[in-house]
mmCIF file of C-alpha atoms in Angstrom:
data_model
loop_
_atom_site.group_PDB
_atom_site.id
_atom_site.type_symbol
_atom_site.label_atom_id
_atom_site.label_comp_id
_atom_site.label_asym_id
_atom_site.label_seq_id
_atom_site.Cartn_x
_atom_site.Cartn_y
_atom_site.Cartn_z
ATOM 1 C CA MET J 25 1.708 1.234 264.138
ATOM 2 C CA LEU J 26 -0.370 3.800 262.290
ATOM 3 C CA ILE J 27 2.359 4.140 259.685
ATOM 4 C CA ASP J 28 2.322 0.364 259.146
ATOM 5 C CA ILE J 29 -1.461 0.389 258.747
ATOM 6 C CA CYS J 30 -1.304 3.223 256.209
ATOM 7 C CA ARG J 31 1.431 1.422 254.287
ATOM 8 C CA ASP J 32 -0.637 -1.763 254.294
ATOM 9 C CA ILE J 33 -3.720 0.086 253.035
ATOM 10 C CA THR J 34 -1.636 1.733 250.330
ATOM 11 C CA GLN J 35 -0.408 -1.660 249.170
ATOM 12 C CA ARG J 36 -3.986 -2.937 249.052
ATOM 13 C CA ILE J 37 -5.027 0.088 246.999
ATOM 14 C CA GLN J 38 -2.150 -0.477 244.578
ATOM 15 C CA ALA J 39 -3.115 -4.142 244.287
ATOM 16 C CA LEU J 40 -6.707 -3.169 243.524
ATOM 17 C CA GLU J 41 -5.500 -0.668 240.928
ATOM 18 C CA ARG J 42 -3.454 -3.399 239.240
ATOM 19 C CA ILE J 43 -6.493 -5.695 239.254
ATOM 20 C CA GLN J 44 -8.625 -2.885 237.865
ATOM 21 C CA ALA J 45 -6.104 -2.205 235.095
ATOM 22 C CA GLU J 46 -5.971 -5.903 234.277
ATOM 23 C CA ALA J 47 -9.782 -6.015 234.210
ATOM 24 C CA ARG J 48 -9.836 -3.150 231.728
ATOM 25 C CA ARG J 49 -7.330 -4.983 229.577
ATOM 26 C CA LEU J 50 -9.391 -8.161 229.749
ATOM 27 C CA ASN J 51 -12.471 -6.166 228.836
ATOM 28 C CA ASP J 52 -10.634 -4.726 225.827
ATOM 29 C CA TYR J 53 -9.589 -8.225 224.766
ATOM 30 C CA THR J 54 -13.179 -9.414 225.185
ATOM 31 C CA THR J 55 -14.512 -6.562 223.062
ATOM 32 C CA ARG J 56 -12.075 -7.348 220.257
ATOM 33 C CA ARG J 57 -12.844 -11.054 220.454
ATOM 34 C CA GLU J 58 -16.570 -10.310 220.177
ATOM 35 C CA ARG J 59 -15.993 -8.166 217.106
ATOM 36 C CA LEU J 60 -14.005 -10.941 215.472
ATOM 37 C CA GLU J 61 -16.793 -13.404 216.290
ATOM 38 C CA GLU J 62 -19.365 -11.005 214.897
ATOM 39 C CA ALA J 63 -17.442 -10.717 211.620
ATOM 40 C CA ARG J 64 -17.058 -14.486 211.440
ATOM 41 C CA ASP J 65 -20.780 -15.101 212.069
ATOM 42 C CA THR J 66 -21.774 -12.447 209.517
ATOM 43 C CA LEU J 67 -19.672 -14.106 206.832
ATOM 44 C CA THR J 68 -20.578 -17.696 207.737
ATOM 45 C CA ASP J 69 -23.871 -17.874 205.799
ATOM 46 C CA ALA J 70 -22.351 -16.496 202.600
ATOM 47 C CA SER J 71 -19.334 -18.768 203.006
ATOM 48 C CA THR J 72 -21.524 -21.836 203.569
ATOM 49 C CA SER J 73 -23.725 -21.059 200.551
ATOM 50 C CA THR J 74 -20.689 -20.471 198.333
ATOM 51 C CA ALA J 75 -19.247 -23.844 199.324
ATOM 52 C CA ILE J 76 -22.565 -25.592 198.624
ATOM 53 C CA LEU J 77 -22.844 -24.076 195.153
ATOM 54 C CA ARG J 78 -19.257 -24.964 194.315
ATOM 55 C CA ARG J 79 -19.760 -28.585 195.367
ATOM 56 C CA ALA J 80 -22.727 -28.685 192.993
ATOM 57 C CA HIS J 81 -20.547 -27.156 190.236
ATOM 58 C CA ILE J 82 -22.729 -24.048 190.123
ATOM 59 C CA PRO J 83 -20.756 -20.948 189.022
ATOM 60 C CA THR J 84 -20.181 -18.635 191.981
ATOM 61 C CA PRO J 85 -19.329 -14.915 192.016
ATOM 62 C CA ALA J 86 -15.793 -13.691 192.530
ATOM 63 C CA ALA J 87 -14.831 -12.776 196.089
ATOM 64 C CA PRO J 88 -15.554 -9.098 196.883
ATOM 65 C CA THR J 89 -12.503 -6.870 197.243
ATOM 66 C CA GLY J 90 -13.496 -6.119 200.838
ATOM 67 C CA LEU J 91 -12.996 -9.753 201.766
ATOM 68 C CA LYS J 92 -9.263 -9.524 201.129
ATOM 69 C CA ALA J 93 -8.974 -6.693 203.660
ATOM 70 C CA ILE J 94 -10.775 -8.758 206.306
ATOM 71 C CA VAL J 95 -8.577 -11.792 205.654
ATOM 72 C CA SER J 96 -5.463 -9.633 205.831
ATOM 73 C CA PHE J 97 -6.610 -8.115 209.124
ATOM 74 C CA ALA J 98 -7.351 -11.540 210.617
ATOM 75 C CA LYS J 99 -3.847 -12.719 209.695
ATOM 76 C CA ARG J 100 -2.330 -9.644 211.348
ATOM 77 C CA VAL J 101 -4.277 -10.385 214.529
ATOM 78 C CA GLU J 102 -3.138 -13.999 214.468
ATOM 79 C CA SER J 103 0.484 -12.948 214.059
ATOM 80 C CA ALA J 104 0.221 -10.351 216.842
ATOM 81 C CA LEU J 105 -1.332 -12.808 219.282
ATOM 82 C CA ALA J 106 1.476 -15.249 218.619
ATOM 83 C CA ASP J 107 4.158 -12.571 219.066
ATOM 84 C CA ASN J 108 2.805 -10.171 221.720
ATOM 85 C CA PRO J 109 -0.943 -10.238 222.533
ATOM 86 C CA GLU J 110 -0.877 -6.693 223.880
ATOM 87 C CA GLN J 111 -0.310 -5.405 220.344
ATOM 88 C CA VAL J 112 -3.970 -5.999 219.491
ATOM 89 C CA LEU J 113 -4.909 -3.374 222.099
ATOM 90 C CA THR J 114 -3.035 -0.629 220.260
ATOM 91 C CA ALA J 115 -4.441 1.830 217.729
ATOM 92 C CA ASP J 116 -2.685 -0.100 214.946
ATOM 93 C CA PHE J 117 -5.491 -2.672 215.122
ATOM 94 C CA GLU J 118 -8.840 -1.112 214.172
ATOM 95 C CA PHE J 119 -11.593 -3.477 215.291
ATOM 96 C CA ALA J 120 -14.445 -0.955 215.317
ATOM 97 C CA SER J 121 -15.118 -1.084 211.566
ATOM 98 C CA LEU J 122 -14.707 -4.854 211.243
ATOM 99 C CA GLY J 123 -18.436 -5.592 211.631
ATOM 100 C CA ARG J 124 -19.393 -3.054 208.963
ATOM 101 C CA GLN J 125 -16.824 -4.470 206.567
ATOM 102 C CA ALA J 126 -18.112 -8.011 207.092
ATOM 103 C CA SER J 127 -21.728 -6.899 206.567
ATOM 104 C CA ALA J 128 -20.786 -5.110 203.349
ATOM 105 C CA VAL J 129 -19.011 -8.215 202.015
ATOM 106 C CA SER J 130 -21.901 -10.486 202.965
ATOM 107 C CA THR J 131 -24.459 -8.179 201.317
ATOM 108 C CA GLU J 132 -22.360 -7.929 198.160
ATOM 109 C CA LEU J 133 -22.178 -11.716 197.906
ATOM 110 C CA GLN J 134 -25.831 -12.530 198.606
ATOM 111 C CA GLY J 135 -27.236 -11.041 195.377
ATOM 112 C CA PRO J 136 -24.945 -12.895 192.922
ATOM 113 C CA LEU J 137 -25.190 -16.104 194.948
ATOM 114 C CA LEU J 138 -28.994 -16.008 194.845
ATOM 115 C CA ALA J 139 -28.993 -15.232 191.106
ATOM 116 C CA ALA J 140 -26.677 -18.187 190.403
ATOM 117 C CA TRP J 141 -28.828 -20.481 192.541
ATOM 118 C CA ARG J 142 -32.078 -19.351 190.881
ATOM 119 C CA ASP J 143 -30.652 -19.930 187.405
ATOM 120 C CA TRP J 144 -29.547 -23.418 188.378
ATOM 121 C CA VAL J 145 -32.924 -24.334 189.890
ATOM 122 C CA ALA J 146 -34.695 -22.914 186.815
ATOM 123 C CA SER J 147 -32.588 -25.172 184.587
ATOM 124 C CA HIS J 148 -34.083 -28.158 186.428
ATOM 125 C CA LYS J 149 -37.714 -27.066 186.136
ATOM 126 C CA PRO J 150 -40.007 -28.761 183.599
ATOM 127 C CA SER J 151 -40.809 -26.490 180.660
ATOM 128 C CA LEU J 152 -44.533 -27.209 180.631
ATOM 129 C CA SER J 153 -47.175 -24.481 180.508
ATOM 130 C CA ASP J 154 -50.351 -24.610 182.563
ATOM 131 C CA GLU J 155 -52.340 -24.846 179.321
ATOM 132 C CA LEU J 156 -50.461 -27.981 178.261
ATOM 133 C CA LEU J 157 -50.847 -29.559 181.679
ATOM 134 C CA ASP J 158 -54.584 -28.789 181.582
ATOM 135 C CA LEU J 159 -54.836 -30.433 178.164
ATOM 136 C CA LEU J 160 -52.983 -33.554 179.310
ATOM 137 C CA THR J 161 -55.350 -33.818 182.261
ATOM 138 C CA LYS J 162 -58.321 -33.803 179.899
ATOM 139 C CA VAL J 163 -57.075 -36.275 177.273
ATOM 140 C CA GLY J 164 -56.019 -39.058 179.615
ATOM 141 C CA PRO J 165 -56.180 -40.489 183.144
ATOM 142 C CA PHE J 166 -53.263 -38.372 184.249
ATOM 143 C CA ALA J 167 -54.843 -36.193 186.932
ATOM 144 C CA SER J 168 -52.706 -37.507 189.804
ATOM 145 C CA LYS J 169 -49.458 -37.408 187.822
ATOM 146 C CA ILE J 170 -50.131 -33.914 186.481
ATOM 147 C CA ALA J 171 -51.000 -32.756 190.006
ATOM 148 C CA GLU J 172 -47.645 -34.084 191.194
ATOM 149 C CA VAL J 173 -45.851 -32.262 188.372
ATOM 150 C CA ARG J 174 -47.549 -29.007 189.407
ATOM 151 C CA SER J 175 -46.577 -29.657 193.021
ATOM 152 C CA ILE J 176 -42.958 -30.193 191.989
ATOM 153 C CA VAL J 177 -42.941 -26.920 190.059
ATOM 154 C CA ARG J 178 -44.255 -25.084 193.118
ATOM 155 C CA GLU J 179 -41.638 -26.670 195.369
ATOM 156 C CA LEU J 180 -38.849 -25.776 192.952
ATOM 157 C CA ASP J 181 -40.079 -22.183 192.939
ATOM 158 C CA GLN J 182 -39.981 -22.162 196.736
ATOM 159 C CA LEU J 183 -36.471 -23.638 196.824
ATOM 160 C CA ALA J 184 -35.253 -20.891 194.485
ATOM 161 C CA VAL J 185 -36.373 -18.081 196.797
ATOM 162 C CA ARG J 186 -33.307 -18.216 199.074
ATOM 163 C CA VAL J 187 -29.710 -19.322 198.819
ATOM 164 C CA PRO J 188 -29.233 -22.880 200.163
ATOM 165 C CA THR J 189 -27.778 -23.394 203.620
ATOM 166 C CA SER J 190 -27.183 -27.142 203.219
ATOM 167 C CA ASP J 191 -26.437 -29.670 200.496
ATOM 168 C CA ASN J 192 -29.932 -31.101 201.060
ATOM 169 C CA SER J 193 -31.404 -28.312 198.923
ATOM 170 C CA VAL J 194 -29.212 -29.304 195.972
ATOM 171 C CA SER J 195 -30.115 -32.972 196.382
ATOM 172 C CA ARG J 196 -33.796 -32.092 196.596
ATOM 173 C CA VAL J 197 -33.734 -30.127 193.342
ATOM 174 C CA GLN J 198 -31.985 -32.986 191.560
ATOM 175 C CA PHE J 199 -34.464 -35.509 192.935
ATOM 176 C CA LEU J 200 -37.462 -33.423 191.866
ATOM 177 C CA ALA J 201 -36.050 -32.953 188.359
ATOM 178 C CA GLU J 202 -35.583 -36.707 187.994
ATOM 179 C CA ARG J 203 -39.067 -37.323 189.329
ATOM 180 C CA VAL J 204 -40.600 -35.063 186.669
ATOM 181 C CA VAL J 205 -38.796 -36.996 183.927
ATOM 182 C CA THR J 206 -40.185 -40.245 185.385
ATOM 183 C CA LEU J 207 -43.725 -38.859 185.560
ATOM 184 C CA LEU J 208 -43.636 -37.586 181.995
ATOM 185 C CA GLY J 209 -42.362 -40.956 180.828
ATOM 186 C CA GLU J 210 -45.433 -42.616 182.351
ATOM 187 C CA LEU J 211 -47.894 -40.463 180.391
ATOM 188 C CA HIS J 212 -49.462 -41.996 177.297
ATOM 189 C CA THR J 213 -52.775 -42.059 175.490
ATOM 190 C CA ASP J 214 -53.693 -43.130 171.958
ATOM 191 C CA GLU J 215 -55.468 -39.805 171.457
ATOM 192 C CA ILE J 216 -52.075 -38.136 171.137
ATOM 193 C CA PRO J 217 -49.686 -39.315 168.358
ATOM 194 C CA ASN J 218 -46.527 -41.017 169.523
ATOM 195 C CA GLY J 219 -44.307 -38.378 167.921
ATOM 196 C CA VAL J 220 -46.109 -35.695 169.921
ATOM 197 C CA TRP J 221 -45.563 -37.636 173.137
ATOM 198 C CA VAL J 222 -41.857 -37.917 172.445
ATOM 199 C CA PHE J 223 -41.705 -34.164 171.802
ATOM 200 C CA LEU J 224 -43.724 -33.222 174.906
ATOM 201 C CA ARG J 225 -41.665 -35.437 177.196
ATOM 202 C CA ALA J 226 -38.460 -33.925 175.852
ATOM 203 C CA VAL J 227 -39.834 -30.391 176.206
ATOM 204 C CA GLY J 228 -40.747 -31.067 179.802
ATOM 205 C CA SER J 229 -37.286 -32.362 180.711
ATOM 206 C CA PRO J 230 -34.595 -30.019 182.066
ATOM 207 C CA THR J 231 -32.526 -30.402 178.884
ATOM 208 C CA GLY J 232 -35.401 -29.563 176.526
ATOM 209 C CA ALA J 233 -36.327 -31.012 173.133
ATOM 210 C CA ASP J 234 -34.041 -31.442 170.150
ATOM 211 C CA LEU J 235 -35.184 -29.441 167.121
ATOM 212 C CA SER J 236 -35.404 -32.653 165.074
ATOM 213 C CA LEU J 237 -38.368 -33.732 167.236
ATOM 214 C CA LEU J 238 -40.477 -30.816 165.965
ATOM 215 C CA SER J 239 -41.894 -32.704 162.984
ATOM 216 C CA SER J 240 -44.776 -31.517 160.782
ATOM 217 C CA GLU J 241 -47.058 -33.888 162.715
ATOM 218 C CA VAL J 242 -46.048 -32.313 166.009
ATOM 219 C CA ALA J 243 -46.379 -28.782 164.638
ATOM 220 C CA SER J 244 -49.884 -29.541 163.285
ATOM 221 C CA TRP J 245 -50.991 -31.033 166.587
ATOM 222 C CA LEU J 246 -49.748 -28.063 168.563
ATOM 223 C CA LYS J 247 -51.576 -25.713 166.185
ATOM 224 C CA GLU J 248 -54.815 -27.714 166.448
ATOM 225 C CA GLN J 249 -54.601 -27.521 170.240
ATOM 226 C CA LYS J 250 -53.765 -23.800 170.011
ATOM 227 C CA LEU J 251 -50.515 -24.419 171.853
ATOM 228 C CA ASP J 252 -48.112 -23.451 169.075
ATOM 229 C CA ARG J 253 -47.656 -19.917 170.398
ATOM 230 C CA ARG J 254 -46.689 -21.283 173.805
ATOM 231 C CA PHE J 255 -43.393 -22.603 172.427
ATOM 232 C CA SER J 256 -40.264 -20.709 171.480
ATOM 233 C CA ILE J 257 -36.873 -21.807 170.216
ATOM 234 C CA LYS J 258 -33.769 -20.532 171.979
ATOM 235 C CA TRP J 259 -30.087 -20.916 171.300
ATOM 236 C CA LYS J 260 -28.522 -23.527 173.572
ATOM 237 C CA LEU J 261 -25.211 -22.416 175.068
#
């Protein structure tokens, strides 16, 4: 009887040891899964922003070399899980450094992505100085329209601070740029020659003014208003 009891207890102990071993294995699987999720989450923001910029036809930076290593590792894990899941518990699969690699890739991408986004937003900003806006406020009943233009410039500056996380940011920039063109088209006063108006509206648009619009009349007016030094001519790529 005692022998049977001891044998029974031994079997229970062995069963518990098997459960314990299985629990350790499950814990190891869980740890590796969490590291994969961490890498995925770390790369998600940069991936989302890259996709948004590409949909808007904004040039994006080349993929960092470290990204290829992460993709290769993920494919190895996928293949191992399909063949023999226990392989991912071996030393051949190094999960410990995966988070650091993902962080390095994300950091490397953020700078170029933000630079590309800022350049694109800047190309949609009106090229109007504060001095010119002040002058337009004085020569005509444009206070509300000029105030809106200033507000748009401030909002565009705010949008350029961080890389977009949704297509709404792109749409907003495009809307604001179109709104500025509309506002400038509504400005007019007889105190400013028509040729000057045409030039100023073109200057304030995202595409800028054609050199042919800088007539002698426009140049004289700008000089009289002491605004001539606020303009510069750049080569258009």
